[in-house]
mmCIF file of C-alpha atoms in Angstrom:
data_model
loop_
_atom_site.group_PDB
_atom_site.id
_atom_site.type_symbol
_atom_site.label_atom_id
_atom_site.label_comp_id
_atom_site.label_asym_id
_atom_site.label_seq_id
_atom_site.Cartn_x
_atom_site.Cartn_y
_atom_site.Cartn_z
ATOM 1 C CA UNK A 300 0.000 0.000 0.000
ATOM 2 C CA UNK A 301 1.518 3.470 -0.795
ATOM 3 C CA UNK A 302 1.250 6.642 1.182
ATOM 4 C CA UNK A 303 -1.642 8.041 -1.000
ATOM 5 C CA UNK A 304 -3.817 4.961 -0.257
ATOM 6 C CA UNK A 305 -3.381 4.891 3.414
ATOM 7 C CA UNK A 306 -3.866 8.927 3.752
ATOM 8 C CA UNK A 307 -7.463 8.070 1.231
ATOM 9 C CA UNK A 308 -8.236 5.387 3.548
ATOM 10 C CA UNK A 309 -7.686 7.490 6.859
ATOM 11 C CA UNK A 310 -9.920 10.334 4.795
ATOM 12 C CA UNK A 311 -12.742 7.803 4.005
ATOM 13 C CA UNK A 312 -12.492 6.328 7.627
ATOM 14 C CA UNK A 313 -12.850 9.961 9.261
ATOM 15 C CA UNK A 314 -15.858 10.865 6.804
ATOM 16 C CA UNK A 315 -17.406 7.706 7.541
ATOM 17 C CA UNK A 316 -17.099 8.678 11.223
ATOM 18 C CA UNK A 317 -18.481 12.860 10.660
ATOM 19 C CA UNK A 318 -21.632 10.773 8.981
ATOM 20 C CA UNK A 319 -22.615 8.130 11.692
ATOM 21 C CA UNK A 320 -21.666 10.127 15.149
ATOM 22 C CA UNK A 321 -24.728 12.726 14.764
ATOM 23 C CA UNK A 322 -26.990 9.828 14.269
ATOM 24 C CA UNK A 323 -26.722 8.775 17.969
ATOM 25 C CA UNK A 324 -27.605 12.042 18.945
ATOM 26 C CA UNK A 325 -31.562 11.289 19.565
ATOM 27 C CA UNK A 326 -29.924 9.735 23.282
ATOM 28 C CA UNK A 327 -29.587 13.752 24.512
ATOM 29 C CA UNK A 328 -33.484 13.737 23.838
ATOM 30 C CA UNK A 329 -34.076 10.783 25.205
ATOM 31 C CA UNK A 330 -31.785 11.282 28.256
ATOM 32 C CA UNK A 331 -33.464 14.487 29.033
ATOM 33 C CA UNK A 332 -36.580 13.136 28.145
ATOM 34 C CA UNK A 333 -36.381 10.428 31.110
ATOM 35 C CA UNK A 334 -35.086 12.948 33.693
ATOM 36 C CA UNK A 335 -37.646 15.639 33.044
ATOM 37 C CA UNK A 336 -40.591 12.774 33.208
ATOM 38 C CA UNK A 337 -39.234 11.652 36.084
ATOM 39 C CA UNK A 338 -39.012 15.522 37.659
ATOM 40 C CA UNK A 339 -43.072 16.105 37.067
ATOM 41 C CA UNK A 340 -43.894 12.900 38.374
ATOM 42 C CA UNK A 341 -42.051 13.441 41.897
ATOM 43 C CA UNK A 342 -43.254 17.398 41.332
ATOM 44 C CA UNK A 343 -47.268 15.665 41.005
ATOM 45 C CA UNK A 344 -46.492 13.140 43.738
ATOM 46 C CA UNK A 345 -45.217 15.370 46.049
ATOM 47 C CA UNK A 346 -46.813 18.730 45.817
ATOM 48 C CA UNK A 347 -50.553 17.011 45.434
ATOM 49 C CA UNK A 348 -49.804 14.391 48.727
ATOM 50 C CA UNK A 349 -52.680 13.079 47.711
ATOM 51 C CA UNK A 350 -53.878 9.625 46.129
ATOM 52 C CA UNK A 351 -55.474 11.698 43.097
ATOM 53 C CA UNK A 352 -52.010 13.079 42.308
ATOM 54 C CA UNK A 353 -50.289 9.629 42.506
ATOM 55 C CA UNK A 354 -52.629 8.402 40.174
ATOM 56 C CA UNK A 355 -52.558 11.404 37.688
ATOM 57 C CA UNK A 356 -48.372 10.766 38.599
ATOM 58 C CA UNK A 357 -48.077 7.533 37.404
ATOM 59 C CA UNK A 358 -50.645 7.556 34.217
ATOM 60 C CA UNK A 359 -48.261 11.225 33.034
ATOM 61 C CA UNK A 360 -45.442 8.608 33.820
ATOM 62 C CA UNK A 361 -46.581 5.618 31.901
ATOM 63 C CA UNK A 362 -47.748 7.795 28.758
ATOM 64 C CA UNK A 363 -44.523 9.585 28.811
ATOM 65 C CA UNK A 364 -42.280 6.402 29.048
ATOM 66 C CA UNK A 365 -43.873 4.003 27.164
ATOM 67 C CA UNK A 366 -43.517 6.971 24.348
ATOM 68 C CA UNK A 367 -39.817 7.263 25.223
ATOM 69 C CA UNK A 368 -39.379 3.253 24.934
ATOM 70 C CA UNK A 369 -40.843 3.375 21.436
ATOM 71 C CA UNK A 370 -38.872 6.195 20.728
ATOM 72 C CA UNK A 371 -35.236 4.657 21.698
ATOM 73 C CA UNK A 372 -36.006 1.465 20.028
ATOM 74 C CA UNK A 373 -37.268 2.893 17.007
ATOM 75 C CA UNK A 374 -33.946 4.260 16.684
ATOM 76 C CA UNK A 375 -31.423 2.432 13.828
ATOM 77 C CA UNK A 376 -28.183 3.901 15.292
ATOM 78 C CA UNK A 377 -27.494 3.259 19.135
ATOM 79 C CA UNK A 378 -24.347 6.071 20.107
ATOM 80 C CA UNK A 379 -20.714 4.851 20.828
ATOM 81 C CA UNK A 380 -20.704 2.904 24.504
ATOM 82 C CA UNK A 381 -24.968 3.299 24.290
ATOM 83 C CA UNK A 382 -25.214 0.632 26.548
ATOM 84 C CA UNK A 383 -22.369 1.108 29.547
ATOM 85 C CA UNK A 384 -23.855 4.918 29.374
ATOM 86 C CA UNK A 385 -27.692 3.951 29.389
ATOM 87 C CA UNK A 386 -26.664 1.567 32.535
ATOM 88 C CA UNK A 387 -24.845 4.407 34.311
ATOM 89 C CA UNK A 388 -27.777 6.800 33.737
ATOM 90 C CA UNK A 389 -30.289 4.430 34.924
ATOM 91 C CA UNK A 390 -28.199 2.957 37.545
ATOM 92 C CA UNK A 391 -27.402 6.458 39.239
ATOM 93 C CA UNK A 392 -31.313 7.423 39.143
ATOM 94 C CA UNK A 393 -32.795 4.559 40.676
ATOM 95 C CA UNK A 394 -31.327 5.020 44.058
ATOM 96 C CA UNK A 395 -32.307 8.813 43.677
ATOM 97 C CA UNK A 396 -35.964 8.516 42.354
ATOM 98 C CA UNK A 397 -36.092 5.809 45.140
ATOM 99 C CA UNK A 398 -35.410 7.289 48.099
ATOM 100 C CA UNK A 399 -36.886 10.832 46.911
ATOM 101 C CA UNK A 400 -40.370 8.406 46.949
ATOM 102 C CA UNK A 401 -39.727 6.248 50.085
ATOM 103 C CA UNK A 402 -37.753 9.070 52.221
ATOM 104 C CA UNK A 403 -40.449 11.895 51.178
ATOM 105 C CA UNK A 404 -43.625 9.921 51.647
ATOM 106 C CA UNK A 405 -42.462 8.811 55.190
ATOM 107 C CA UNK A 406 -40.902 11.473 56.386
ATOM 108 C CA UNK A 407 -41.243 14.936 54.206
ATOM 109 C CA UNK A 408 -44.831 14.379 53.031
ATOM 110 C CA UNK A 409 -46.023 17.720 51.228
ATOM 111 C CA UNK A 410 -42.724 19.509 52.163
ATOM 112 C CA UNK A 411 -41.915 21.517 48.791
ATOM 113 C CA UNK A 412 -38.364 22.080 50.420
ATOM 114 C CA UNK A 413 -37.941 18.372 49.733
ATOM 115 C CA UNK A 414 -39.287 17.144 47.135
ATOM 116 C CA UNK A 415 -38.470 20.062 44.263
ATOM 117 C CA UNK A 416 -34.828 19.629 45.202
ATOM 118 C CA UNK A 417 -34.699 15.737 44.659
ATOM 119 C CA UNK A 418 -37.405 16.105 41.845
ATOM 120 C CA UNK A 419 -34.326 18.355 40.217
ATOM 121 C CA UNK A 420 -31.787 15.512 41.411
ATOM 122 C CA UNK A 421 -33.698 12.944 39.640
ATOM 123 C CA UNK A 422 -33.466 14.523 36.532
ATOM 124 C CA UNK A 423 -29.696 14.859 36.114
ATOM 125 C CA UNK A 424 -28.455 11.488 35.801
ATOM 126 C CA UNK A 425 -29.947 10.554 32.617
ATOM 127 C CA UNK A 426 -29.642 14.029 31.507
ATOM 128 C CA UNK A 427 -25.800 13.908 31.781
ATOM 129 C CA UNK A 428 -25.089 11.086 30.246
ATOM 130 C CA UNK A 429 -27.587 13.031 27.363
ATOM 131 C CA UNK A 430 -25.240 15.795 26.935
ATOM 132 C CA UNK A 431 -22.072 13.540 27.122
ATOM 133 C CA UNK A 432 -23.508 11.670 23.886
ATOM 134 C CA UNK A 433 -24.382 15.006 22.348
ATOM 135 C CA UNK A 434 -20.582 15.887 23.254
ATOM 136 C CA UNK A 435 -19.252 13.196 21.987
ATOM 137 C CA UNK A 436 -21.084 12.953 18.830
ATOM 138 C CA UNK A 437 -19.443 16.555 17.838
ATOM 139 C CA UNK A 438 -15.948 14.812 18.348
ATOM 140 C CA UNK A 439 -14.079 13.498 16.020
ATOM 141 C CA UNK A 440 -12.150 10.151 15.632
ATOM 142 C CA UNK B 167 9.083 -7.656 8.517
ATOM 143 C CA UNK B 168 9.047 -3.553 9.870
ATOM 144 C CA UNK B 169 7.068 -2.085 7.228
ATOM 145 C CA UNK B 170 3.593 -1.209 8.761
ATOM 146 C CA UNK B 171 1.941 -2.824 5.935
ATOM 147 C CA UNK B 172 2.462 -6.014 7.500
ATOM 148 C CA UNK B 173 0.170 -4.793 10.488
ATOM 149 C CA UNK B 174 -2.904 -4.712 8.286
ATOM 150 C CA UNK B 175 -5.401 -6.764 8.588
ATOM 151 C CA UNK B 176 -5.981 -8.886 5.822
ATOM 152 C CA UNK B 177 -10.435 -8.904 6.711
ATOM 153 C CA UNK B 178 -10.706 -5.434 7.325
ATOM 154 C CA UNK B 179 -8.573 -4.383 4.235
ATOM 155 C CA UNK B 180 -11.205 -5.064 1.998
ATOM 156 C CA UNK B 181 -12.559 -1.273 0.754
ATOM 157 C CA UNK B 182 -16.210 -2.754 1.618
ATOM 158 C CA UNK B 183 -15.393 -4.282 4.399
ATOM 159 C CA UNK B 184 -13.307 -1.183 5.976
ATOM 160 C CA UNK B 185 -15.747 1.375 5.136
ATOM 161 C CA UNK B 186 -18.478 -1.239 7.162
ATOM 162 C CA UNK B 187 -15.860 -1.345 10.218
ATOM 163 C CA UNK B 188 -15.153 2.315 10.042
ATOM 164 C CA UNK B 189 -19.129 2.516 10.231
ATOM 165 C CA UNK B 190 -19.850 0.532 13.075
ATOM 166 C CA UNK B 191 -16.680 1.783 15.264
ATOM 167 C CA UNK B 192 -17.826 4.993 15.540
ATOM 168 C CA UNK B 193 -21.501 3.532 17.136
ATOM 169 C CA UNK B 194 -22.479 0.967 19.100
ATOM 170 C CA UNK B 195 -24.774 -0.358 17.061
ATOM 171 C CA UNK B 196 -25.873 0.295 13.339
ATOM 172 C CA UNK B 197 -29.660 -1.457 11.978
ATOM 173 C CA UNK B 198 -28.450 -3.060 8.703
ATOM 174 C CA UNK B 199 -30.681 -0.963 6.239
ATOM 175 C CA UNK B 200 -29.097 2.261 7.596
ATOM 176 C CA UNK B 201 -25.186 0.285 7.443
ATOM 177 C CA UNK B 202 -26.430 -0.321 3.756
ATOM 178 C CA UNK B 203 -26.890 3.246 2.580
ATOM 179 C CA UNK B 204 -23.972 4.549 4.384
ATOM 180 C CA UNK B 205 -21.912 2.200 2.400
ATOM 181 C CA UNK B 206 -23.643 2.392 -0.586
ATOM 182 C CA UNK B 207 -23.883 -1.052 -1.463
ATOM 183 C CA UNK B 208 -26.623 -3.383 -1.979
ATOM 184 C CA UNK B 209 -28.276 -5.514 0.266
ATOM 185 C CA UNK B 210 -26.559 -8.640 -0.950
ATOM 186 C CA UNK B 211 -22.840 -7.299 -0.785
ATOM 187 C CA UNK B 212 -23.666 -6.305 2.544
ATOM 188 C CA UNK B 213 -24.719 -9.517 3.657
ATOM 189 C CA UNK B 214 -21.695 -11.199 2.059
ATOM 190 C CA UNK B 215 -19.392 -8.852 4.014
ATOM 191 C CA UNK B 216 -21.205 -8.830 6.945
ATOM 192 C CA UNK B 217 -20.670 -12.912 7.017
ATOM 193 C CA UNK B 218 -17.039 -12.464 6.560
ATOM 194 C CA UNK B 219 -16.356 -9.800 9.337
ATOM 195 C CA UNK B 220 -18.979 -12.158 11.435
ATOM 196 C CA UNK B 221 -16.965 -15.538 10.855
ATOM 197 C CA UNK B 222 -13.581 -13.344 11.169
ATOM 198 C CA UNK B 223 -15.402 -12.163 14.662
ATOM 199 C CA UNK B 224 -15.339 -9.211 14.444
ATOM 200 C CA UNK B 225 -18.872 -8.015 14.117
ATOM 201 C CA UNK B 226 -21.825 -9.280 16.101
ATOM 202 C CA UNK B 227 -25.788 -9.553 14.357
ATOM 203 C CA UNK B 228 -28.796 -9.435 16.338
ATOM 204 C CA UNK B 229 -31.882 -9.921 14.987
ATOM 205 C CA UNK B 230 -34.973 -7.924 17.169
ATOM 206 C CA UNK B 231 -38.788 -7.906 16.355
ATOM 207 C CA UNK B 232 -40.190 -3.610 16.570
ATOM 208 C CA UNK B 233 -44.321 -4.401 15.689
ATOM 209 C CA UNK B 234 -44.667 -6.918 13.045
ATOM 210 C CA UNK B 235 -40.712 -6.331 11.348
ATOM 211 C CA UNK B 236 -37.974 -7.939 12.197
ATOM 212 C CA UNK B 237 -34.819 -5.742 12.137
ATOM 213 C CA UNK B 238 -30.990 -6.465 11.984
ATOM 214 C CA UNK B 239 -28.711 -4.856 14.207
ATOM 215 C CA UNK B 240 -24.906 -4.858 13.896
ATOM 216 C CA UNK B 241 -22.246 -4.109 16.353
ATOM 217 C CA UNK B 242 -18.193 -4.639 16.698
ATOM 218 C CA UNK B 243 -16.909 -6.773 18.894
ATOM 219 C CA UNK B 244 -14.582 -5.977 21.226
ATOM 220 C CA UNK B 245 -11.680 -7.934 18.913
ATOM 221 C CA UNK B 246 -13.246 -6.104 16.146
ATOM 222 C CA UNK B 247 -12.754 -2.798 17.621
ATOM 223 C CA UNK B 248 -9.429 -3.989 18.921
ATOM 224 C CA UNK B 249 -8.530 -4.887 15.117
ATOM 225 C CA UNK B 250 -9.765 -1.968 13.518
ATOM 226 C CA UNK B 251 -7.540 0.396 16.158
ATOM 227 C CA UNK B 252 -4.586 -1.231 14.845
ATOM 228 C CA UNK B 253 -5.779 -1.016 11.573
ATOM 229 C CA UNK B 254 -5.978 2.595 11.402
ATOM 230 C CA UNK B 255 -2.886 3.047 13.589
ATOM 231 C CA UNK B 256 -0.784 0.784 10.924
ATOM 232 C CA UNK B 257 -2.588 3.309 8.140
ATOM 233 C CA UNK B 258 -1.138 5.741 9.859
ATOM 234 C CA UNK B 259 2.445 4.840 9.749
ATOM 235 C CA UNK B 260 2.122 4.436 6.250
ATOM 236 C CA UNK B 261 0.681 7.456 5.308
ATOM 237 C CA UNK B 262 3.597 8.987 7.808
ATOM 238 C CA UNK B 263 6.392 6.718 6.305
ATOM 239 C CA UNK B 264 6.998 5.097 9.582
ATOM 240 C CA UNK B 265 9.064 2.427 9.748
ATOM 241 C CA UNK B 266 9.078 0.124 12.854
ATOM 242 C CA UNK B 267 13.031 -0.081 14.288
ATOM 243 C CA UNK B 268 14.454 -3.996 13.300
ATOM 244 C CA UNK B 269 15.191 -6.144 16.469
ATOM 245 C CA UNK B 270 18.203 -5.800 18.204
ATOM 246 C CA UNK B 271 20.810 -8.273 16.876
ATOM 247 C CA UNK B 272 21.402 -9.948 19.852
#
């Protein structure tokens, strides 16, 4: 292989890579998606403190994710380490959305002072790891 | 042998075949209808290549039902990745006119 060849090669290999990077950028929608759903519910849940606002809670919830399920599998390109990202999002917003629900219903029930701070909190996991695929899909090779 | 050339590898060398590596390294996963039109092939020469970087292991299918359609997903595998890093870095050399330093003679 001569010098010209490898440099065309590199060339093609770095266009190839400016094409398919943006296409994995519907995660930062998605991420931010997830963590602002998950903000109103613990908003409806905990400024209602009421059974009626549960319920209207968890219907907004189930609308809202089952259209951001259909939405991420829909998608044909999955971003660069999709999975070890989607894991850490998830992973970090569990324990938060949990113990916003379990700590705030026990002990904070009603209390705005709790429950718009960790209604914030629960949003940024998945909203994070929705700006570090936006980053990264402006990066290069 | 020093010249970088001899760090290519042979599967990925293939113009089809790199431009489908160079595709999928920069995702994690790529449905096979979009990997088609980015490489501007057909269906058919797709699937041939596909089976090659598959056998070679470098590439891993998954097949997934969305409704009534089933869709085809393709990824790297890690050795794929591993081989297509190399790949590039050997391209590299070349187009730099590095040549690797021979072994010591003792």
């Amino acid at each position: 292989m001569r010098r010209e060849e490898a440099w065309d090669a590199l060339e093609q290999a770095g266009a190839m890579d400016a094409k398919v990077r943006p296409m994995g950028r519907w995660y930062a929608l998605y991420g931010i998606g997830f963590g602002l759903t998950s903000m109103i519910l613990l908003l409806i849940i905990g400024i209602s403190d009421s059974v009626a606002g549960v319920v209207v809670g968890m219907t907004f919830y189930a609308i809202a994710l089952s259209a951001l399920v259909v939405y991420s599998t829909t998608r044909p390109v999955k971003p660069l380490g999709y999975n070890r990202l989607h894991l850490w999002g998830i992973g970090v917003w569990t324990p938060a959305y949990v113990t916003a629900v379990v700590v705030g219903s026990i002990l904070f029930r009603g209390e705005l002072l709790w429950w718009v701070p960790m209604a914030v909190l629960s949003a940024v996991p998945t909203s994070v790891v929705g700006l570090i695929v936006l980053r990264r899909s402006r990066s290069a090779q | 042998m020093n010249h970088p050339r001899s760090r290519l590898d042979e599967v990925i060398h293939s113009p089809v075949r790199f431009s489908v590596v160079a595709a999928l390294a920069s995702a994690g996963q790529i449905e096979f209808r979009v990997l088609r039109d980015l490489v501007e092939v057909s269906d058919s020469v797709l699937s041939k290549q596909i089976a090659t970087l598959e056998e070679a292991e470098y590439v891993g299918v998954t097949k997934f039902r969305v409704g009534r359609r089933t869709r085809t997903s393709l990824a790297l595998t890690p050795q794929g990745r591993k081989a297509f890093t190399q790949h590039v870095q050997a391209l590299r050399d070349i187009a730099d006119g590095v040549e690797l330093p021979l072994p010591d003679a003792d």
